[in-house]
């Protein structure tokens, strides 16, 4: 999952509102632009019958984000232990 993790770090989250015809209340949404995601990693989008990019595979993005979070958590825990070991030597 190493390459996928790097890809997620290159993604650009956006806010957007659907056109009034689709969403009369124009609620603010958070997400990713599927065409941009495709450029970063084509495996993170779903395509329609004609091969056109339709949507982001958010379940895959979430799994990769969780992987990144866990890696960082382990790194922080390791640093905390090293720091505490140094403090106890004083």
PDB file of C-alpha atoms in Angstrom:
ATOM      1  CA  UNK A   1       0.000   0.000   0.000  1.00  0.00           C
ATOM      2  CA  UNK A   2       3.079   2.243  -0.100  1.00  0.00           C
ATOM      3  CA  UNK A   3       2.480   3.717  -3.584  1.00  0.00           C
ATOM      4  CA  UNK A   4      -1.206   4.226  -2.861  1.00  0.00           C
ATOM      5  CA  UNK A   5      -0.345   6.100   0.313  1.00  0.00           C
ATOM      6  CA  UNK A   6       1.883   8.475  -1.636  1.00  0.00           C
ATOM      7  CA  UNK A   7      -0.955   9.011  -4.102  1.00  0.00           C
ATOM      8  CA  UNK A   8      -3.401  10.023  -1.389  1.00  0.00           C
ATOM      9  CA  UNK A   9      -0.979  12.655  -0.133  1.00  0.00           C
ATOM     10  CA  UNK A  10      -1.136  14.242  -3.597  1.00  0.00           C
ATOM     11  CA  UNK A  11      -4.945  14.598  -3.534  1.00  0.00           C
ATOM     12  CA  UNK A  12      -6.581  18.004  -3.224  1.00  0.00           C
ATOM     13  CA  UNK A  13      -9.771  18.086  -1.094  1.00  0.00           C
ATOM     14  CA  UNK A  14     -12.402  20.585  -2.242  1.00  0.00           C
ATOM     15  CA  UNK A  15     -15.730  22.009  -1.147  1.00  0.00           C
ATOM     16  CA  UNK A  16     -18.549  22.302  -3.655  1.00  0.00           C
ATOM     17  CA  UNK A  17     -22.283  22.707  -4.122  1.00  0.00           C
ATOM     18  CA  UNK A  18     -24.368  20.790  -6.631  1.00  0.00           C
ATOM     19  CA  UNK A  19     -26.378  22.764  -9.159  1.00  0.00           C
ATOM     20  CA  UNK A  20     -29.764  23.936  -7.886  1.00  0.00           C
ATOM     21  CA  UNK A  21     -31.480  21.494 -10.255  1.00  0.00           C
ATOM     22  CA  UNK A  22     -29.829  18.534  -8.444  1.00  0.00           C
ATOM     23  CA  UNK A  23     -29.854  20.023  -4.938  1.00  0.00           C
ATOM     24  CA  UNK A  24     -32.374  22.854  -4.445  1.00  0.00           C
ATOM     25  CA  UNK A  25     -30.915  23.662  -1.004  1.00  0.00           C
ATOM     26  CA  UNK A  26     -27.354  23.847  -2.399  1.00  0.00           C
ATOM     27  CA  UNK A  27     -25.822  22.103   0.626  1.00  0.00           C
ATOM     28  CA  UNK A  28     -22.048  22.453   0.969  1.00  0.00           C
ATOM     29  CA  UNK A  29     -20.240  19.160   0.229  1.00  0.00           C
ATOM     30  CA  UNK A  30     -16.664  18.057   0.821  1.00  0.00           C
ATOM     31  CA  UNK A  31     -14.833  15.707  -1.494  1.00  0.00           C
ATOM     32  CA  UNK A  32     -12.429  15.182  -4.342  1.00  0.00           C
ATOM     33  CA  UNK A  33     -12.638  15.884  -8.066  1.00  0.00           C
ATOM     34  CA  UNK A  34     -12.710  12.487  -9.764  1.00  0.00           C
ATOM     35  CA  UNK A  35     -10.726  13.630 -12.807  1.00  0.00           C
ATOM     36  CA  UNK A  36      -7.927  14.918 -10.563  1.00  0.00           C
ATOM     37  CA  UNK A  37      -7.952  11.690  -8.553  1.00  0.00           C
ATOM     38  CA  UNK A  38      -7.647   9.709 -11.796  1.00  0.00           C
ATOM     39  CA  UNK A  39      -4.420  11.565 -12.647  1.00  0.00           C
ATOM     40  CA  UNK A  40      -2.952  10.680  -9.244  1.00  0.00           C
ATOM     41  CA  UNK A  41      -4.121   7.043  -9.194  1.00  0.00           C
ATOM     42  CA  UNK A  42      -6.582   5.596 -11.759  1.00  0.00           C
ATOM     43  CA  UNK A  43      -7.454   2.758  -9.346  1.00  0.00           C
ATOM     44  CA  UNK A  44      -9.190   5.244  -7.054  1.00  0.00           C
ATOM     45  CA  UNK A  45     -12.004   6.081  -9.495  1.00  0.00           C
ATOM     46  CA  UNK A  46     -14.950   4.221 -10.996  1.00  0.00           C
ATOM     47  CA  UNK A  47     -15.788   4.457 -14.681  1.00  0.00           C
ATOM     48  CA  UNK A  48     -19.052   4.240 -16.544  1.00  0.00           C
ATOM     49  CA  UNK A  49     -19.820   1.846 -19.386  1.00  0.00           C
ATOM     50  CA  UNK A  50     -18.032   4.052 -21.923  1.00  0.00           C
ATOM     51  CA  UNK A  51     -14.915   4.327 -19.758  1.00  0.00           C
ATOM     52  CA  UNK A  52     -15.651   7.876 -18.593  1.00  0.00           C
ATOM     53  CA  UNK A  53     -14.652   8.689 -15.005  1.00  0.00           C
ATOM     54  CA  UNK A  54     -17.821   8.753 -12.904  1.00  0.00           C
ATOM     55  CA  UNK A  55     -16.870   8.952  -9.225  1.00  0.00           C
ATOM     56  CA  UNK A  56     -14.181   8.540  -6.598  1.00  0.00           C
ATOM     57  CA  UNK A  57     -13.834   5.218  -4.777  1.00  0.00           C
ATOM     58  CA  UNK A  58     -14.038   6.843  -1.356  1.00  0.00           C
ATOM     59  CA  UNK A  59     -13.915   3.470   0.423  1.00  0.00           C
ATOM     60  CA  UNK A  60     -10.466   2.900  -1.104  1.00  0.00           C
ATOM     61  CA  UNK A  61      -9.345   6.434  -0.263  1.00  0.00           C
ATOM     62  CA  UNK A  62     -10.528   5.938   3.331  1.00  0.00           C
ATOM     63  CA  UNK A  63      -8.591   2.675   3.670  1.00  0.00           C
ATOM     64  CA  UNK A  64      -5.428   4.355   2.403  1.00  0.00           C
ATOM     65  CA  UNK A  65      -5.961   7.312   4.743  1.00  0.00           C
ATOM     66  CA  UNK A  66      -6.346   4.895   7.659  1.00  0.00           C
ATOM     67  CA  UNK A  67      -3.091   3.231   6.628  1.00  0.00           C
ATOM     68  CA  UNK A  68      -1.338   6.624   6.610  1.00  0.00           C
ATOM     69  CA  UNK A  69      -2.797   7.508  10.001  1.00  0.00           C
ATOM     70  CA  UNK A  70      -1.622   4.213  11.517  1.00  0.00           C
ATOM     71  CA  UNK A  71       1.893   4.675  10.113  1.00  0.00           C
ATOM     72  CA  UNK A  72       2.088   8.173  11.606  1.00  0.00           C
ATOM     73  CA  UNK A  73       0.667   6.959  14.906  1.00  0.00           C
ATOM     74  CA  UNK A  74       3.357   4.276  15.134  1.00  0.00           C
ATOM     75  CA  UNK A  75       6.020   6.871  14.299  1.00  0.00           C
ATOM     76  CA  UNK A  76       4.775   9.233  17.013  1.00  0.00           C
ATOM     77  CA  UNK A  77       4.601   6.398  19.543  1.00  0.00           C
ATOM     78  CA  UNK A  78       8.172   5.399  18.702  1.00  0.00           C
ATOM     79  CA  UNK A  79       9.362   8.994  19.140  1.00  0.00           C
ATOM     80  CA  UNK A  80       7.499   9.275  22.446  1.00  0.00           C
ATOM     81  CA  UNK A  81       9.210   6.147  23.743  1.00  0.00           C
ATOM     82  CA  UNK A  82      12.620   7.433  22.639  1.00  0.00           C
ATOM     83  CA  UNK A  83      11.947  10.773  24.302  1.00  0.00           C
ATOM     84  CA  UNK A  84      10.854   9.128  27.564  1.00  0.00           C
ATOM     85  CA  UNK A  85      13.933   6.879  27.505  1.00  0.00           C
ATOM     86  CA  UNK A  86      16.181   9.936  27.178  1.00  0.00           C
ATOM     87  CA  UNK A  87      14.372  11.709  30.004  1.00  0.00           C
ATOM     88  CA  UNK A  88      14.750   8.723  32.310  1.00  0.00           C
ATOM     89  CA  UNK A  89      18.538   8.693  31.740  1.00  0.00           C
ATOM     90  CA  UNK A  90      18.902  12.203  33.186  1.00  0.00           C
TER      91      UNK A  90
END
